[in-house]
Coordinates of C-alpha atoms and ligand atoms in Angstrom, one line a residue:
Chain A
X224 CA -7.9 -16.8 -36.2
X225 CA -11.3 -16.9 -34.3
X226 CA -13.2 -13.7 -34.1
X227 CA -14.0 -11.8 -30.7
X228 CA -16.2 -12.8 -28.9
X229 CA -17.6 -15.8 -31.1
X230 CA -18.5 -19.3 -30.1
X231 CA -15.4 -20.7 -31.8
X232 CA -13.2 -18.3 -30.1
X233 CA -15.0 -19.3 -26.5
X234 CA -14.0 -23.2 -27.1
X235 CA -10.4 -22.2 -28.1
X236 CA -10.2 -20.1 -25.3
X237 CA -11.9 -22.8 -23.1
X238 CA -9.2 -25.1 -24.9
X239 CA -6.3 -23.5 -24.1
X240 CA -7.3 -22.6 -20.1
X241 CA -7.7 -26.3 -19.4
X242 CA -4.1 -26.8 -20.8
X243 CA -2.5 -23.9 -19.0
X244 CA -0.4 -25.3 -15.8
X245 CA -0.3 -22.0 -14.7
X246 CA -3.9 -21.3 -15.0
X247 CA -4.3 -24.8 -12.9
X248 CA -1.6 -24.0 -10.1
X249 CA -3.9 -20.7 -9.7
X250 CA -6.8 -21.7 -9.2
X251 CA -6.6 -24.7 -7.6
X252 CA -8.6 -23.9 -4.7
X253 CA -11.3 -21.8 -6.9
X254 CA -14.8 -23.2 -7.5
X255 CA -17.5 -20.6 -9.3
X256 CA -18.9 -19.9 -12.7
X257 CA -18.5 -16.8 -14.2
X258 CA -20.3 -15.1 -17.2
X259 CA -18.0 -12.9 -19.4
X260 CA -20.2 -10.3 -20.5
X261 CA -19.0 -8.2 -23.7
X262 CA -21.5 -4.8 -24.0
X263 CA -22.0 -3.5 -27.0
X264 CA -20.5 -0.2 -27.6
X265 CA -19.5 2.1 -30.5
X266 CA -17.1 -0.7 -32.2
X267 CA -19.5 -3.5 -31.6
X268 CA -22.8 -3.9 -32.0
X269 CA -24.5 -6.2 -29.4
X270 CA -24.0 -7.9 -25.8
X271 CA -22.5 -11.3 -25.9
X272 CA -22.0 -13.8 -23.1
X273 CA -19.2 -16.5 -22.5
X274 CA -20.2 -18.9 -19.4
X275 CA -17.4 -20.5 -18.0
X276 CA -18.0 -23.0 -15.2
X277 CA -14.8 -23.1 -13.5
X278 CA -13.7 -26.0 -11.0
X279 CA -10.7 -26.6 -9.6
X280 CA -8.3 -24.9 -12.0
X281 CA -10.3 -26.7 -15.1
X282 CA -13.2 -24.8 -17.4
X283 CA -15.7 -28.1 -16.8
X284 CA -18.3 -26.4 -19.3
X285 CA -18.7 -23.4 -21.1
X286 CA -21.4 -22.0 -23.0
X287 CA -21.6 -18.8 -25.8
X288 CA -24.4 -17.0 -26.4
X289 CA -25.9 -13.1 -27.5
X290 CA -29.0 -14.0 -25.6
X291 CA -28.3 -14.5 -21.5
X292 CA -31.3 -16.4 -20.9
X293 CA -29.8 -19.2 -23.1
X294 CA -26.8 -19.7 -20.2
X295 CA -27.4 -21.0 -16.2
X296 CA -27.0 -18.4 -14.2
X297 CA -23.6 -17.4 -12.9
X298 CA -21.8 -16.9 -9.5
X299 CA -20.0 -14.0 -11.0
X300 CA -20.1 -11.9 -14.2
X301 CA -17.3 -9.8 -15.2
X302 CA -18.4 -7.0 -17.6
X303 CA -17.1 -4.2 -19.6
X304 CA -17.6 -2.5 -23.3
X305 CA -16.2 -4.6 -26.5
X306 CA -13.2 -2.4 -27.0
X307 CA -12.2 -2.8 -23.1
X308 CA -12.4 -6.5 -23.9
X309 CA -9.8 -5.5 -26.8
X310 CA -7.5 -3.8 -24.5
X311 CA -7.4 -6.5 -21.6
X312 CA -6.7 -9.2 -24.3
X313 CA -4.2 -7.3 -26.1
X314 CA -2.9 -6.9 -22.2
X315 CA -3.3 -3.3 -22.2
X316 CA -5.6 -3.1 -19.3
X317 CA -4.6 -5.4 -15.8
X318 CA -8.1 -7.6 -15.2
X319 CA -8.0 -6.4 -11.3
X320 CA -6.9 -2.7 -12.7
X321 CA -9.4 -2.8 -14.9
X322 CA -12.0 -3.1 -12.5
X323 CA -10.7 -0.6 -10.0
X324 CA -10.6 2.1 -12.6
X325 CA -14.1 1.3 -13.8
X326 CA -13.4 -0.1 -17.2
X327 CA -15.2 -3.5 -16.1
X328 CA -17.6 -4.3 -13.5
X329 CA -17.7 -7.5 -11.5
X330 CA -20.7 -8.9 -9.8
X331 CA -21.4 -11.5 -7.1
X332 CA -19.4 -12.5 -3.7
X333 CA -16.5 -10.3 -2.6
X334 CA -15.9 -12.5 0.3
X335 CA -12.8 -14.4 -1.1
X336 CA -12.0 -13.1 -4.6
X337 CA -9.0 -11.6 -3.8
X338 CA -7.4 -14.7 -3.0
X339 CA -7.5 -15.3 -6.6
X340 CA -6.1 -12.4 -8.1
X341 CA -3.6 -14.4 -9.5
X342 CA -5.8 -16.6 -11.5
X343 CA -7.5 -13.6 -12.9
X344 CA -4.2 -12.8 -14.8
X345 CA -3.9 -16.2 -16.0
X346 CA -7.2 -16.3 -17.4
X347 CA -6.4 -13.1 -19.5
X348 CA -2.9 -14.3 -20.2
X349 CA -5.1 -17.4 -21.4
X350 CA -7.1 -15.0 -23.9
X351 CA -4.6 -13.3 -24.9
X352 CA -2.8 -17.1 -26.1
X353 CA -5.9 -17.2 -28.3
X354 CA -5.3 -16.0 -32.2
X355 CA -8.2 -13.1 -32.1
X356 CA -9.3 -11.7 -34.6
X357 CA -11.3 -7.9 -34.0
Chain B
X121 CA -5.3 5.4 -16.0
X122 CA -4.3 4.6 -12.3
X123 CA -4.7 6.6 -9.4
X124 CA -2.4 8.1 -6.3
X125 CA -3.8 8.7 -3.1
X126 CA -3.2 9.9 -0.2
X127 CA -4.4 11.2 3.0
X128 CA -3.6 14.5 4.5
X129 CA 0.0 14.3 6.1
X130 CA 1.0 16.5 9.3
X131 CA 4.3 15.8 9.9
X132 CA 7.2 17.4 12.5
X133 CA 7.9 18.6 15.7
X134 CA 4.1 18.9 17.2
X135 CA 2.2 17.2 14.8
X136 CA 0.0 16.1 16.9
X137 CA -1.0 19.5 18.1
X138 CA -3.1 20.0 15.4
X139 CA -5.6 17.2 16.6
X140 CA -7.2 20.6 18.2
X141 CA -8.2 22.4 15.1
X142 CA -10.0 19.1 14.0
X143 CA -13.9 19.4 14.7
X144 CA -13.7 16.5 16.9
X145 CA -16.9 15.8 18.8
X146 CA -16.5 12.1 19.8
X147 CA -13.3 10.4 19.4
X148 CA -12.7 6.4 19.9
X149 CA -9.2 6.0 20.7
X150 CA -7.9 2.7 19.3
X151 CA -4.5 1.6 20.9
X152 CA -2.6 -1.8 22.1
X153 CA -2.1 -3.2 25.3
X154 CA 1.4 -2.4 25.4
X155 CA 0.8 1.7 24.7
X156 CA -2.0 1.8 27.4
X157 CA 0.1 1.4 29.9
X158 CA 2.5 5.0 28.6
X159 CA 1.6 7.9 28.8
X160 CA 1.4 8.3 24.8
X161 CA -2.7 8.0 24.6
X162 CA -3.1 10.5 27.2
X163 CA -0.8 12.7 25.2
X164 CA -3.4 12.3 22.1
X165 CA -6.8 13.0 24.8
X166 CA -5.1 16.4 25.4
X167 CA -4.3 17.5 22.0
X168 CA -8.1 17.3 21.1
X169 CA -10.2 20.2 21.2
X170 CA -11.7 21.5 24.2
X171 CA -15.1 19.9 25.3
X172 CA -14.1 16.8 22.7
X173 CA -14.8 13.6 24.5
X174 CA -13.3 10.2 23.9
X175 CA -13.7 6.3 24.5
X176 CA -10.3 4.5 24.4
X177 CA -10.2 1.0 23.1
X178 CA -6.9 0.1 24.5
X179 CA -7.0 -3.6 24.6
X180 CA -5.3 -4.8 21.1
X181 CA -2.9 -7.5 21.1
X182 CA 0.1 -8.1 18.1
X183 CA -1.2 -9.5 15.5
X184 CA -4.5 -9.2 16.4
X185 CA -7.7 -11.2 15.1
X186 CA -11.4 -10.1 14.3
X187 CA -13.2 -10.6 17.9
X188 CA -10.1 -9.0 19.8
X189 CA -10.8 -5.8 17.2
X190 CA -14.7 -5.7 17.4
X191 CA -15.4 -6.7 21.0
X192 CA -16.1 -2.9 21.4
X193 CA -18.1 -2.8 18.6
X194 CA -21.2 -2.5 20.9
X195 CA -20.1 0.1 23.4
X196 CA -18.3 2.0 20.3
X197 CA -22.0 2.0 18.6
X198 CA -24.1 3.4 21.5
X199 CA -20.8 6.2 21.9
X200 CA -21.7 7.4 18.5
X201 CA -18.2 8.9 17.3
X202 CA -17.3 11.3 14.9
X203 CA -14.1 10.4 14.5
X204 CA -11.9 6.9 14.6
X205 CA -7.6 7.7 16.1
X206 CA -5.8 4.5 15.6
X207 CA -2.9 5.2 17.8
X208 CA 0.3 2.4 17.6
X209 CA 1.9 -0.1 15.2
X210 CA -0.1 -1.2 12.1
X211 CA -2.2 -3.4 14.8
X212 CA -4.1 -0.4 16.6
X213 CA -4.3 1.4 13.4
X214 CA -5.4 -1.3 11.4
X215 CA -7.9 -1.9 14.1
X216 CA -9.2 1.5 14.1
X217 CA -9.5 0.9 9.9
X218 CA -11.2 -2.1 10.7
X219 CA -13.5 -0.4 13.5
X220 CA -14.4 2.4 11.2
X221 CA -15.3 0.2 8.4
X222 CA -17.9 -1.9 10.3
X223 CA -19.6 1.3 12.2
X224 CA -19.8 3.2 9.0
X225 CA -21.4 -0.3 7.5
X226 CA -22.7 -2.6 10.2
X227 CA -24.9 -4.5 7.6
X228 CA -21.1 -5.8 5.6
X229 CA -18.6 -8.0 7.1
X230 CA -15.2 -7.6 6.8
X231 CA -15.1 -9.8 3.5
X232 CA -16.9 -7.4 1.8
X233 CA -14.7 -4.5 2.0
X234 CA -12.6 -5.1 -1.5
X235 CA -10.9 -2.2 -3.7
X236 CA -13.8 -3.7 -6.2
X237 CA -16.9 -2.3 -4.7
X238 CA -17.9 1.4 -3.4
X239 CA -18.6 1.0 0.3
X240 CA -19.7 4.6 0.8
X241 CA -18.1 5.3 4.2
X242 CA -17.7 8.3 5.9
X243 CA -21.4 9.2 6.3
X244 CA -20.7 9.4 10.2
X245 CA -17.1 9.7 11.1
X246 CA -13.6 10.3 9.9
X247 CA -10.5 8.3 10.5
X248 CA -7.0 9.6 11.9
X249 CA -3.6 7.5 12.4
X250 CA -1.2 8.3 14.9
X251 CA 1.8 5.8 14.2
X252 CA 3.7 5.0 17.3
X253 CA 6.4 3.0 14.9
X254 CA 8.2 3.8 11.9
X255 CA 7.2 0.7 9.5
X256 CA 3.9 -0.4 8.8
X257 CA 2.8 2.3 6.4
X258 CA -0.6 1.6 7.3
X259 CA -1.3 5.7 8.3
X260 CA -1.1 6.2 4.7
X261 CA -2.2 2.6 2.9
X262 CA -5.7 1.5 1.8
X263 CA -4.7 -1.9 3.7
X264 CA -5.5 -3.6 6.9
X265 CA -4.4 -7.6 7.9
X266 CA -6.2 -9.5 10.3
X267 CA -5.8 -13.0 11.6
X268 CA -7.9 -15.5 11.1
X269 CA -6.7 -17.5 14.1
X270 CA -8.7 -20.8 12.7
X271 CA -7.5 -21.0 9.5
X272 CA -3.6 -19.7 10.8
X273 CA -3.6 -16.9 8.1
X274 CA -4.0 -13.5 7.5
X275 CA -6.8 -11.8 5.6
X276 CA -6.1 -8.8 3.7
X277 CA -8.7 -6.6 3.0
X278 CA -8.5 -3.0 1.4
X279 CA -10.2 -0.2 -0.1
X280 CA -9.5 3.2 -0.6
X281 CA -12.1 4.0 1.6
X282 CA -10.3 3.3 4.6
X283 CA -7.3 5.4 3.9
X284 CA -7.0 7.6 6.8
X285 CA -8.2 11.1 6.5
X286 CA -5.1 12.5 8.4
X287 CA -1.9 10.7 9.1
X288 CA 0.1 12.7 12.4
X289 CA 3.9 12.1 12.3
X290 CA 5.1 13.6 14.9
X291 CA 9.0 12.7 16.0
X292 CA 8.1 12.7 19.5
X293 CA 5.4 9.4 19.5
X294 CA 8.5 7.4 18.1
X295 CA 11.5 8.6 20.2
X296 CA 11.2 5.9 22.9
X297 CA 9.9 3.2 20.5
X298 CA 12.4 0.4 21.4
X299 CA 15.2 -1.2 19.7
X300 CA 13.2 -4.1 18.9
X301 CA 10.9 -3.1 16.8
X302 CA 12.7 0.0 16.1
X303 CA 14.9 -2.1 13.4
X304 CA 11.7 -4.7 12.7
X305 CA 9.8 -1.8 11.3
X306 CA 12.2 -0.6 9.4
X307 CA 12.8 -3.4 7.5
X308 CA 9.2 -3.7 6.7
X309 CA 9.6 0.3 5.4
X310 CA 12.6 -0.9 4.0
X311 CA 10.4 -3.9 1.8
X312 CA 7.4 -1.9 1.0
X313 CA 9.9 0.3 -0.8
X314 CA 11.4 -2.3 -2.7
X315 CA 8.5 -4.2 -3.3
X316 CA 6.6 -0.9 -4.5
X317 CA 9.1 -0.1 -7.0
X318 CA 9.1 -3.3 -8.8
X319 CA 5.4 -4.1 -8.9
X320 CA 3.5 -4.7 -12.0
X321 CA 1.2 -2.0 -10.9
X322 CA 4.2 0.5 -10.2
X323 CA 3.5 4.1 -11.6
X324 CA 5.6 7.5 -11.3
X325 CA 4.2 9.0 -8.1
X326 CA 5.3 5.2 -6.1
X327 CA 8.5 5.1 -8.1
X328 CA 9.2 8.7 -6.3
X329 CA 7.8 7.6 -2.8
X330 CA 10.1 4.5 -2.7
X331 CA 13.3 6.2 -3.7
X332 CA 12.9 9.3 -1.5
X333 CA 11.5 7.0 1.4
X334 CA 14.6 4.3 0.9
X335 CA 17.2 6.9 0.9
X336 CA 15.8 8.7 4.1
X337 CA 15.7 5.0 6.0
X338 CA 18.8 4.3 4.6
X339 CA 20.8 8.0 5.5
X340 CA 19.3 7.7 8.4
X341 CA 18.2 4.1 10.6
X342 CA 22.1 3.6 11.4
X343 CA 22.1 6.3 13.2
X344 CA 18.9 6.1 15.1
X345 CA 20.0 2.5 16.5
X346 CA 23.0 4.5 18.0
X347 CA 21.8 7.4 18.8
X348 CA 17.7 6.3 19.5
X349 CA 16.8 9.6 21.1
X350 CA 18.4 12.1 18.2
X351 CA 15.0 13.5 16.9
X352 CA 16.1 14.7 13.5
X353 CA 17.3 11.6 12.5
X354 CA 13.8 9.6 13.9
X355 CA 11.7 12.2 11.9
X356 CA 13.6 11.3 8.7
X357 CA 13.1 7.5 9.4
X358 CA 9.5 8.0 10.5
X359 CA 8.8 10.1 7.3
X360 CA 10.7 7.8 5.3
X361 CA 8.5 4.6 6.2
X362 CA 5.6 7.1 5.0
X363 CA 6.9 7.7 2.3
X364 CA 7.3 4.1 1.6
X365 CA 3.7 3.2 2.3
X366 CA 2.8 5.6 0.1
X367 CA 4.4 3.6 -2.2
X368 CA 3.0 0.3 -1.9
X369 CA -0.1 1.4 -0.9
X370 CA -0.3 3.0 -4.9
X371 CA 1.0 0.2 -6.4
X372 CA 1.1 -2.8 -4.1
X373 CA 3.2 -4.9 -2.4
X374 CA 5.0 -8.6 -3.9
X375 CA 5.9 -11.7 -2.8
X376 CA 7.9 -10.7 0.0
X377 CA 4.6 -10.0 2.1
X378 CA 2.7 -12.9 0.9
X379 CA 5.2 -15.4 2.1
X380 CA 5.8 -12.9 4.9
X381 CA 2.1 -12.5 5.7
X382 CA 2.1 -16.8 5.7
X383 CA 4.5 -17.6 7.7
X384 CA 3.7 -14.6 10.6
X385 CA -0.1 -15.9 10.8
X386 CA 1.2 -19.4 11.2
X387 CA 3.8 -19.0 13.6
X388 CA 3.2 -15.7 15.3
X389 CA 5.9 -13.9 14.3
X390 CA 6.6 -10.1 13.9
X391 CA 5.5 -9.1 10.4
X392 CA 8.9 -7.3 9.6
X393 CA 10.8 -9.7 10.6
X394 CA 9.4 -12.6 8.7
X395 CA 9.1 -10.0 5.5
X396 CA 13.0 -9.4 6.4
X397 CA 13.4 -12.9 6.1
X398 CA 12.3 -13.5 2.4
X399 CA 13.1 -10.1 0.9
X400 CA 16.8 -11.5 -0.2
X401 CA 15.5 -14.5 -1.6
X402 CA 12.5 -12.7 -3.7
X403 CA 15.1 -9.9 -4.6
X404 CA 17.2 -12.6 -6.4
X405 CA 13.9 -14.5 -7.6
X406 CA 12.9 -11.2 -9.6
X407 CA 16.3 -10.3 -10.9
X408 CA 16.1 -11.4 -14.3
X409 CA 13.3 -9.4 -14.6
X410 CA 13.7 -5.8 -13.0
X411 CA 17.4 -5.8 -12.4
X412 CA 17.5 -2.7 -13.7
X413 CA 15.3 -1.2 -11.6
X414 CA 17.1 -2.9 -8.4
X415 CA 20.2 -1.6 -9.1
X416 CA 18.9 1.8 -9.1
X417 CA 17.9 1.3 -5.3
X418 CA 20.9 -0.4 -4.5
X419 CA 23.1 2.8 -5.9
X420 CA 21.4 4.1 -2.6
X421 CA 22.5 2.1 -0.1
X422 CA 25.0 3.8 2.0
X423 CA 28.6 2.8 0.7
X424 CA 29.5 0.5 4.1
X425 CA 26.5 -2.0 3.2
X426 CA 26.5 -1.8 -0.6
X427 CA 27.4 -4.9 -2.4
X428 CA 27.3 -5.7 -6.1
X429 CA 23.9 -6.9 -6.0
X430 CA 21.0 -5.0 -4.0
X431 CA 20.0 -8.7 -2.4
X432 CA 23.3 -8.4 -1.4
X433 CA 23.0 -5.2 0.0
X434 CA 19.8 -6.1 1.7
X435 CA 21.5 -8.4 3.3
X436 CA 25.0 -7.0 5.0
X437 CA 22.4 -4.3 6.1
X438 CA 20.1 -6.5 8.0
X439 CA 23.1 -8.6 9.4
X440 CA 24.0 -5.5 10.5
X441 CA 21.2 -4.6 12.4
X442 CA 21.3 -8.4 14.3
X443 CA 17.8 -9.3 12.4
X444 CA 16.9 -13.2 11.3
X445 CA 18.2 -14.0 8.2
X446 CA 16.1 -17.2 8.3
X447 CA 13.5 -19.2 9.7
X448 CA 15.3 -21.3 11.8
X449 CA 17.1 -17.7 13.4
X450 CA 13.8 -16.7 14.3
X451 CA 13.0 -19.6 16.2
X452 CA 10.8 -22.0 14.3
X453 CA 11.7 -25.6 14.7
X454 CA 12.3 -27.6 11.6
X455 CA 10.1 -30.7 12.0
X456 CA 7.2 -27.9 12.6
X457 CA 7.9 -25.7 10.0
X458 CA 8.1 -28.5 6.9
X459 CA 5.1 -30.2 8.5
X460 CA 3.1 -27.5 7.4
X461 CA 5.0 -26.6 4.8
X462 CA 2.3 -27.1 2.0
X463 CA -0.1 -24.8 4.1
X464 CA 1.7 -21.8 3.9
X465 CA 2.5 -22.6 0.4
X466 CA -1.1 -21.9 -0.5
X467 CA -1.9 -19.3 1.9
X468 CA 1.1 -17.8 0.4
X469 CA -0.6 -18.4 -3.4
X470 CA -4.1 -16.2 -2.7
X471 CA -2.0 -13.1 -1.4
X472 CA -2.9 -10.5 -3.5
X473 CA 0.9 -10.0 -3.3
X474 CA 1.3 -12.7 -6.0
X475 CA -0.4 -11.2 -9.0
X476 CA 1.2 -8.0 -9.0
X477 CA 5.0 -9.2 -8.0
X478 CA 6.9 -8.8 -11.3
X479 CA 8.0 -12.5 -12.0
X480 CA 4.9 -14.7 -11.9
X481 CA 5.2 -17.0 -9.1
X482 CA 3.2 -20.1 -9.0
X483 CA 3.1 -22.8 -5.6
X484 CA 6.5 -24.7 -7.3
X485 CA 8.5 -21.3 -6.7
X486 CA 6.6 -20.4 -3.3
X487 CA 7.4 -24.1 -1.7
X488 CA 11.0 -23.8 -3.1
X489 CA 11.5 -20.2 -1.8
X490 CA 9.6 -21.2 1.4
X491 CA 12.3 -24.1 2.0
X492 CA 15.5 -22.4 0.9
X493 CA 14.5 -19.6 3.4
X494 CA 14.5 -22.0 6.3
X495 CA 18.2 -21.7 6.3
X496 CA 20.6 -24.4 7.0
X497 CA 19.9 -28.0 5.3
X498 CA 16.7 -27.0 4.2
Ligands
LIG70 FE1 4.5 -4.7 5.5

């Protein structure tokens, strides 16, 4: 079991994205880091960052970290409270959904994103392959 | 936590007369080339208030792409409109979505207008569609589809910003609409219905637009291909593909469109008939996994198309009708088709459609699917 969000439970995660097909056949076309960005809220008590630099349907490096200015700077950052982050890896809240209701937020260029809708479910039916531990 | 909505509905005999209680200023009139020529957007200049003036873009092609919609950008801009009337098929009133977007924001693109940002329209006009067929759904949806002639695809953009303010059905802008397009809109009703009620984003208030909307298409499109000019029965099929684009447009649509939406950009083909084309094959593809849910629509086919399975149904129904049952019916050569075979595989895999069909679809499916649809020795 690897705790959320935890730097052992960003390599498994990393681990297991770069052995989903799936994941691969979705974002084949994709190139563009993203930062996961946990806030703190009343069940966790500070912001953590996961940066994923995704390429080609593979995770080429990733980085954790409760400080931001330890991680490059991404093309995207997907954000939301720690017990949103709960629900969408338990898959009780769709990634795309989630944003549309406000539960996360996702910054950087719009221009083609919603080409990869699919890939956004694979990466959170990656996390939710991931033992987690709340 | 999910949303419905909707724009305001007038619907029935004389809809469109209440364009005159609307405080409409400045109107820009967005029709296709085809309508300009009837008398149908003179019909919608004199139901507008008295005084009202308006600027008619009437030059829109089928299918149309982004410099055929915004050539009129510039003369639209120094007109300075209040309001935006798509009049016609989803082209014109995707065009008039399209339009609106880009006067409200001329600083965005149309890239940037995704369900994932607030664009903050509506700070100098309001939108109104007038559908002219019975089909597209997009007088009620948050969607418009261009082509990107370069790239021989469709983009898909959305927000719920562009959702019309008012959507006018009135009976009488559909009664001549001919037989054509007639039954290829239909069947596009007919797969935002089905493909609404199975998506992973389905919710009660699209589960109750697709049923109602399928069983007024249903009761009623056999008898408008006989009988064309019988008003009652066009004003249940026109509020039926309303009803149906409702639907969809709260819960989205599958893989039916996104191989439909790859395979029109690429070879120009009338959107409901290529979504006609793989709505058997993706109704069988997703059986094992809502079957439950497609036999509840199929209880509501009418008893001389039923068959055991709703594909099935589907199917007698649109042989019926005299619509392509596969690629090589609707005219593409083979050699063609297979040589870009692995082109509309991946424009088919970034639809949106893909993420929220129920069985998860990835390019091994969509390039089996794509061949098996080409009928014949695929
Ligand atoms: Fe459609």
């Amino acid at each position: 079991m690897a705790k959320f969000p935890s730097e052992e439970w960003a390599s498994e995660y990393v681990a297991k994205l770069n052995s989903n097909a799936n994941y691969e056949d979705a974002a084949k076309r994709w190139e563009g880091s993203i930062t996961l960005v946990v806030r703190k809220d009343a069940a966790f008590d500070k912001d953590a960052y996961i940066y994923l630099d995704l390429y080609h349907g593979k995770c080429r490096a990733s980085k954790f970290s409760f400080a931001p200015e330890e991680l490059p700077t991404p093309e995207y950052k997907y954000s939301g409270p720690y017990t949103n982050w709960r629900r969408l890896i338990n898959k009780e809240i769709d990634p795309i959904q989630g944003i549309l209701t406000g539960k996360f937020k996702l910054e950087g260029s719009m221009m083609t994103i919603m080409r990869f809708t699919r890939a956004a479910k694979e990466m959170v039916a990656t996390a939710s392959m991931v033992a987690t531990e709340f | 936590m999910w949303f419905f909505r909707a724009p305001t509905i007038i619907f029935g005999e004389e809809a469109l007369s209440y364009l005159a209680s609307l405080p409409i200023r400045k109107a820009v009139i967005v029709t296709d080339r085809h309508l300009r020529e009837t008398e149908t957007p003179q019909k919608v200049r004199q139901a507008l208030p008295e005084g009202s003036q308006s600027l008619v873009v009437g030059d829109i092609d089928d299918e149309p792409n982004l410099e055929q919609m915004t050539h009129h950008l510039d003369a639209i801009r120094t007109f300075e409109p209040d309001w935006f009337i798509g009049v016609g098929g989803g082209s014109s009133i995707d065009t008039a979505k399209i339009l609106f977007f880009l006067y409200e924001r001329p600083d965005l693109t149309v890239y940037d207008a995704t369900p994932l940002v607030n664009l903050g329209l509506r700070k100098k006009s309001r939108l109104i569609a007038i559908p002219t067929t019975s089909g597209t759904g997009s007088e009620c949806s948050w969607a418009a589809v261009l082509t990107e002639t370069t790239a021989k695809r469709k983009h898909e953009l959305a927000s719920p910003e562009i959702i019309p303010d008012y959507a006018v059905l009135d009976p009488d802008m559909v009664i001549s609409l001919p037989a054509e397009q007639t039954k290829n809109t239909a069947v596009d009703a007919i797969t935002h219905a089905i493909e609404g009620y199975v998506s992973n984003w389905r919710n009660p208030f699209s589960d109750a637009f697709s049923e109602k909307g399928l069983e007024l298409i249903l009761g009623s499109l056999p008898g408008v291909l006989a009988e064309p000019t019988n008003r009652k029965l066009r004003a249940n099929v026109h509020i039926g593909a309303s009803m149906a684009g409702l639907s969809f447009s709260n819960s989205q649509i599958g893989l039916a469109h996104a191989l439909g939406h790859a395979l029109g950009a690429r070879f120009k083909l009338p959107h409901g008939k290529t979504v006609g084309i793989f709505l058997p094959l993706v109704v069988e593809f997703n059986s094992p996994v809502c079957g439950d849910r497609y036999a509840r629509l199929n209880a509501l086919f009418p008893e001389a198309y039923r068959a055991e399975s709703l594909a099935g149904s589907v199917r007698n129904l649109f042989r019926a009708m005299g619509q392509a049952s596969t690629v090589s019916e609707a005219g593409v050569g083979r050699a063609e088709y297979f040589a870009g075979l692995e082109e509309l595989v991946s424009s088919a895999s970034e639809s949106t459609g893909l993420a929220t069909n129920p069985r998860d679809a990835g390019t091994t499916e969509l390039r089996e699917l794509l061949t098996r649809a080409y009928g014949g020795h695929g």
